[in-house]
Amino acid sequence: MNPTFKACVVTLLCSVCTCLSAAELQLYTEDYRPFSYLEDGKPSGMAVAVVEELIRRTGEPARIELVPWTRGYHQVRQQANAAIFSTVRTAQREADFQWVGPIAHGHTRFYTLKEAGLRVANLDDVRRLGTLAVPKRWYSYELLAEQKLDNLYGVSTPQDMLRLFRHGRVKLLLANNLTLNGMLAEQGMRPCQLQEQFDLMANDSYIAFSRRTQAARVARWQRALQEMRHDGSLERIYRHWFPEADEQALADLLSVE
């Protein structure tokens, strides 16, 4: 190969790589307090605070956009240089994304109204209590669909699920313990009105990058998150948003390597 031509090819390839690494990241999230929501027209929340710090540490050009969950989920499965957060990592989703995290650890539980006096111990009891409303793209919807739960009803948003529960259209609420208080407050409800039933599963929340995002870019984000664990900044953000955090769950989150 002519040396001059070879040098031009190498320069072109380096330029392409530089452009690819500099492409703006499209980061999608949903209205899901306290992880993410709009405040004075700007994204806010625990997960947003973590992502904004990761953007600062990596120096990545990025834009956070609040969208309906189904839209964001679809976009990230199609786009390059895109991610959605916070997303629970499950076996069903494992191959669809590249994962950075975890950024939070919680439990998905069933709840009923205290005044209803119900006791729900397992999925057979859930089947007997009529319609169960769950957002269509939630990991819990996917899990329960696999369990052949024939009373499962897919809704568009967590707010839709809460409204049905508040108005007595459904008897059960399925929620992450970390987001429960914020969800209830939006509907004018309080935690003391609810009765905890049984845990469906533990869950770890992640930032899910598209398969078409450069692996090296994803790795930079994971390294930056690990630095946040080591220097205490992840713990400070977590405690700010979850002042009554379960100490063991927090310890488990911070010990991830």
CSV table of C-alpha atoms in Angstrom, one decimal:
chain,number,residue,atom,x,y,z
A,1,MET,CA,0.0,0.0,0.0
A,2,ASN,CA,1.3,3.5,-0.9
A,3,PRO,CA,2.6,5.1,2.4
A,4,THR,CA,0.7,8.4,1.6
A,5,PHE,CA,-2.5,6.5,1.0
A,6,LYS,CA,-2.1,4.4,4.1
A,7,ALA,CA,-1.6,7.5,6.2
A,8,CYS,CA,-4.8,9.1,4.8
A,9,VAL,CA,-6.7,5.9,5.6
A,10,VAL,CA,-5.4,5.9,9.2
A,11,THR,CA,-6.3,9.6,9.6
A,12,LEU,CA,-9.8,9.0,8.2
A,13,LEU,CA,-10.4,6.1,10.6
A,14,CYS,CA,-9.2,8.1,13.6
A,15,SER,CA,-11.6,10.9,12.5
A,16,VAL,CA,-14.5,8.5,12.3
A,17,CYS,CA,-13.7,7.1,15.7
A,18,THR,CA,-13.5,10.5,17.2
A,19,CYS,CA,-16.9,11.5,15.7
A,20,LEU,CA,-18.5,8.4,17.0
A,21,SER,CA,-17.2,8.9,20.5
A,22,ALA,CA,-18.3,12.5,20.4
A,23,ALA,CA,-21.9,11.7,19.3
A,24,GLU,CA,-24.4,13.1,21.7
A,25,LEU,CA,-26.0,10.5,24.0
A,26,GLN,CA,-29.8,10.5,24.1
A,27,LEU,CA,-30.8,9.6,27.6
A,28,TYR,CA,-34.5,8.7,28.2
A,29,THR,CA,-36.3,8.5,31.5
A,30,GLU,CA,-39.9,8.7,32.6
A,31,ASP,CA,-42.0,10.5,35.2
A,32,TYR,CA,-41.3,8.2,38.1
A,33,ARG,CA,-40.7,9.9,41.4
A,34,PRO,CA,-38.3,10.1,43.1
A,35,PHE,CA,-36.1,8.6,40.5
A,36,SER,CA,-37.0,11.0,37.7
A,37,TYR,CA,-39.5,13.8,37.1
A,38,LEU,CA,-39.7,17.4,35.9
A,39,GLU,CA,-39.2,20.3,38.3
A,40,ASP,CA,-39.4,23.8,36.9
A,41,GLY,CA,-39.2,22.4,33.4
A,42,LYS,CA,-35.9,20.5,34.1
A,43,PRO,CA,-35.2,16.8,34.9
A,44,SER,CA,-34.8,16.1,38.6
A,45,GLY,CA,-34.7,13.1,40.9
A,46,MET,CA,-32.4,10.6,42.4
A,47,ALA,CA,-31.5,8.7,39.2
A,48,VAL,CA,-31.2,12.0,37.3
A,49,ALA,CA,-28.7,13.3,39.9
A,50,VAL,CA,-26.6,10.1,39.4
A,51,VAL,CA,-26.7,10.4,35.6
A,52,GLU,CA,-25.9,14.1,35.6
A,53,GLU,CA,-22.8,13.4,37.8
A,54,LEU,CA,-21.8,10.6,35.4
A,55,ILE,CA,-22.1,13.0,32.5
A,56,ARG,CA,-19.9,15.4,34.3
A,57,ARG,CA,-17.3,12.8,35.2
A,58,THR,CA,-17.1,11.2,31.7
A,59,GLY,CA,-17.3,14.5,29.8
A,60,GLU,CA,-19.8,13.0,27.5
A,61,PRO,CA,-22.1,15.2,25.4
A,62,ALA,CA,-25.6,14.0,26.5
A,63,ARG,CA,-29.2,15.1,26.8
A,64,ILE,CA,-31.8,13.8,29.2
A,65,GLU,CA,-35.4,13.7,28.0
A,66,LEU,CA,-38.5,12.7,30.0
A,67,VAL,CA,-40.8,10.6,27.8
A,68,PRO,CA,-43.5,7.9,28.3
A,69,TRP,CA,-41.8,4.6,29.3
A,70,THR,CA,-42.9,2.7,26.2
A,71,ARG,CA,-41.6,5.3,23.9
A,72,GLY,CA,-38.2,5.5,25.6
A,73,TYR,CA,-37.9,1.7,25.8
A,74,HIS,CA,-38.6,1.4,22.1
A,75,GLN,CA,-36.2,4.1,21.1
A,76,VAL,CA,-33.3,2.7,23.0
A,77,ARG,CA,-33.8,-0.7,21.4
A,78,GLN,CA,-33.5,1.0,18.0
A,79,GLN,CA,-31.0,3.8,18.4
A,80,ALA,CA,-27.2,4.1,18.6
A,81,ASN,CA,-25.8,6.2,21.5
A,82,ALA,CA,-28.9,6.0,23.6
A,83,ALA,CA,-29.9,4.8,27.1
A,84,ILE,CA,-32.9,4.6,29.3
A,85,PHE,CA,-32.9,4.8,33.1
A,86,SER,CA,-33.7,3.7,35.7
A,87,THR,CA,-34.3,0.2,34.4
A,88,VAL,CA,-34.5,-3.1,36.4
A,89,ARG,CA,-32.1,-5.7,35.0
A,90,THR,CA,-33.8,-9.0,34.4
A,91,ALA,CA,-32.9,-12.2,32.6
A,92,GLN,CA,-35.5,-11.4,30.0
A,93,ARG,CA,-33.9,-8.1,29.2
A,94,GLU,CA,-30.2,-9.0,29.6
A,95,ALA,CA,-29.3,-9.5,25.9
A,96,ASP,CA,-31.3,-6.4,24.8
A,97,PHE,CA,-29.1,-3.8,26.4
A,98,GLN,CA,-25.6,-3.0,27.8
A,99,TRP,CA,-25.8,-2.3,31.5
A,100,VAL,CA,-24.3,0.3,33.8
A,101,GLY,CA,-25.1,0.0,37.5
A,102,PRO,CA,-26.7,-0.8,39.8
A,103,ILE,CA,-27.7,2.7,40.9
A,104,ALA,CA,-30.4,1.6,43.4
A,105,HIS,CA,-31.6,-1.5,45.2
A,106,GLY,CA,-35.2,-2.1,46.2
A,107,HIS,CA,-38.0,-4.6,46.5
A,108,THR,CA,-41.2,-5.0,44.4
A,109,ARG,CA,-44.1,-5.6,46.7
A,110,PHE,CA,-47.8,-6.1,46.6
A,111,TYR,CA,-49.9,-3.7,48.6
A,112,THR,CA,-53.6,-3.4,49.5
A,113,LEU,CA,-55.7,-0.7,51.2
A,114,LYS,CA,-55.7,-1.3,55.0
A,115,GLU,CA,-59.4,-0.7,55.2
A,116,ALA,CA,-60.0,-3.6,52.8
A,117,GLY,CA,-58.7,-6.1,55.4
A,118,LEU,CA,-57.2,-8.4,52.7
A,119,ARG,CA,-54.4,-10.9,53.1
A,120,VAL,CA,-52.4,-11.8,50.0
A,121,ALA,CA,-49.7,-14.4,50.4
A,122,ASN,CA,-48.9,-15.7,46.9
A,123,LEU,CA,-49.8,-15.4,43.2
A,124,ASP,CA,-52.7,-17.7,43.6
A,125,ASP,CA,-54.3,-15.1,45.9
A,126,VAL,CA,-53.4,-12.4,43.3
A,127,ARG,CA,-55.3,-14.4,40.7
A,128,ARG,CA,-58.4,-14.5,42.9
A,129,LEU,CA,-58.5,-10.7,43.5
A,130,GLY,CA,-59.6,-9.7,40.0
A,131,THR,CA,-57.8,-7.3,37.6
A,132,LEU,CA,-54.1,-6.4,38.4
A,133,ALA,CA,-53.0,-3.2,36.6
A,134,VAL,CA,-49.3,-2.9,35.8
A,135,PRO,CA,-47.5,-0.7,33.3
A,136,LYS,CA,-46.9,-2.7,30.1
A,137,ARG,CA,-43.1,-2.2,29.9
A,138,TRP,CA,-42.3,-2.8,33.5
A,139,TYR,CA,-40.1,-5.8,34.4
A,140,SER,CA,-42.9,-6.9,36.8
A,141,TYR,CA,-45.4,-7.0,33.9
A,142,GLU,CA,-43.0,-9.1,31.9
A,143,LEU,CA,-42.4,-11.4,34.9
A,144,LEU,CA,-46.1,-11.9,35.6
A,145,ALA,CA,-46.9,-12.4,32.0
A,146,GLU,CA,-44.5,-15.3,32.0
A,147,GLN,CA,-46.3,-16.7,35.1
A,148,LYS,CA,-49.5,-16.8,32.9
A,149,LEU,CA,-51.3,-14.4,35.2
A,150,ASP,CA,-54.6,-14.2,33.3
A,151,ASN,CA,-55.9,-11.2,35.3
A,152,LEU,CA,-53.0,-9.0,34.2
A,153,TYR,CA,-54.0,-5.7,32.6
A,154,GLY,CA,-51.3,-3.5,31.0
A,155,VAL,CA,-51.6,0.2,31.4
A,156,SER,CA,-49.4,3.0,30.0
A,157,THR,CA,-48.0,4.7,33.1
A,158,PRO,CA,-47.6,4.2,36.8
A,159,GLN,CA,-50.0,7.1,37.3
A,160,ASP,CA,-52.7,5.2,35.4
A,161,MET,CA,-52.1,2.2,37.8
A,162,LEU,CA,-52.3,4.4,40.9
A,163,ARG,CA,-55.5,6.1,39.7
A,164,LEU,CA,-57.2,2.7,39.2
A,165,PHE,CA,-56.1,1.6,42.7
A,166,ARG,CA,-57.2,4.9,44.3
A,167,HIS,CA,-60.6,4.7,42.8
A,168,GLY,CA,-61.1,1.1,43.8
A,169,ARG,CA,-61.1,-0.3,40.3
A,170,VAL,CA,-58.3,-2.7,41.3
A,171,LYS,CA,-57.7,-4.2,44.7
A,172,LEU,CA,-53.9,-4.6,44.5
A,173,LEU,CA,-51.0,-2.3,43.9
A,174,LEU,CA,-47.6,-3.5,42.8
A,175,ALA,CA,-44.8,-1.1,43.4
A,176,ASN,CA,-41.1,-0.6,44.2
A,177,ASN,CA,-40.7,0.3,47.8
A,178,LEU,CA,-38.3,3.1,46.9
A,179,THR,CA,-40.8,4.9,44.7
A,180,LEU,CA,-44.0,4.1,46.6
A,181,ASN,CA,-44.2,7.3,48.7
A,182,GLY,CA,-43.8,9.5,45.6
A,183,MET,CA,-46.3,7.7,43.6
A,184,LEU,CA,-48.9,7.9,46.5
A,185,ALA,CA,-48.3,11.6,47.0
A,186,GLU,CA,-49.1,12.3,43.4
A,187,GLN,CA,-52.6,10.8,44.0
A,188,GLY,CA,-53.1,12.5,47.4
A,189,MET,CA,-52.5,9.2,49.3
A,190,ARG,CA,-50.3,8.3,52.3
A,191,PRO,CA,-48.3,5.1,53.1
A,192,CYS,CA,-50.3,4.6,56.3
A,193,GLN,CA,-53.3,3.8,54.1
A,194,LEU,CA,-51.6,0.7,52.7
A,195,GLN,CA,-51.0,-2.8,54.0
A,196,GLU,CA,-47.8,-4.5,52.8
A,197,GLN,CA,-48.4,-8.0,51.4
A,198,PHE,CA,-45.7,-10.2,49.9
A,199,ASP,CA,-42.5,-9.4,47.9
A,200,LEU,CA,-42.6,-10.3,44.3
A,201,MET,CA,-38.8,-9.9,43.8
A,202,ALA,CA,-35.8,-7.9,44.8
A,203,ASN,CA,-34.8,-5.4,42.0
A,204,ASP,CA,-31.6,-3.6,41.0
A,205,SER,CA,-32.0,-0.4,38.9
A,206,TYR,CA,-29.6,0.3,36.1
A,207,ILE,CA,-28.9,2.6,33.2
A,208,ALA,CA,-29.6,0.5,30.1
A,209,PHE,CA,-27.6,1.4,27.0
A,210,SER,CA,-28.6,0.3,23.5
A,211,ARG,CA,-26.7,-2.5,21.9
A,212,ARG,CA,-25.6,0.0,19.2
A,213,THR,CA,-23.7,2.2,21.7
A,214,GLN,CA,-19.9,1.7,21.7
A,215,ALA,CA,-18.9,-0.8,24.4
A,216,ALA,CA,-15.9,1.4,25.3
A,217,ARG,CA,-18.3,4.2,26.0
A,218,VAL,CA,-20.5,2.1,28.2
A,219,ALA,CA,-17.4,0.9,30.1
A,220,ARG,CA,-16.4,4.5,30.8
A,221,TRP,CA,-19.7,5.1,32.5
A,222,GLN,CA,-19.4,1.9,34.6
A,223,ARG,CA,-15.9,3.0,35.7
A,224,ALA,CA,-17.2,6.5,36.6
A,225,LEU,CA,-20.0,4.9,38.6
A,226,GLN,CA,-17.5,2.7,40.5
A,227,GLU,CA,-15.5,5.9,41.3
A,228,MET,CA,-18.8,7.3,42.8
A,229,ARG,CA,-19.1,4.3,45.0
A,230,HIS,CA,-15.5,4.6,46.2
A,231,ASP,CA,-15.5,8.3,46.9
A,232,GLY,CA,-18.9,8.4,48.7
A,233,SER,CA,-20.8,10.5,46.2
A,234,LEU,CA,-23.2,7.7,45.3
A,235,GLU,CA,-24.0,7.2,48.9
A,236,ARG,CA,-24.6,11.0,49.5
A,237,ILE,CA,-27.0,11.2,46.5
A,238,TYR,CA,-28.8,8.0,47.7
A,239,ARG,CA,-29.2,9.3,51.3
A,240,HIS,CA,-30.4,12.7,50.1
A,241,TRP,CA,-33.3,11.1,48.1
A,242,PHE,CA,-33.9,8.2,50.5
A,243,PRO,CA,-33.2,9.5,54.0
A,244,GLU,CA,-34.8,6.4,55.5
A,245,ALA,CA,-32.9,4.0,53.3
A,246,ASP,CA,-32.6,0.4,54.4
A,247,GLU,CA,-29.0,0.2,55.6
A,248,GLN,CA,-28.4,-3.4,54.4
A,249,ALA,CA,-29.8,-2.6,50.9
A,250,LEU,CA,-27.5,0.5,50.8
A,251,ALA,CA,-24.5,-1.5,51.9
A,252,ASP,CA,-25.2,-4.2,49.2
A,253,LEU,CA,-25.4,-1.4,46.6
A,254,LEU,CA,-22.1,0.2,47.6
A,255,SER,CA,-20.3,-3.1,47.8
A,256,VAL,CA,-20.9,-4.0,44.1
A,257,GLU,CA,-17.6,-4.4,42.2
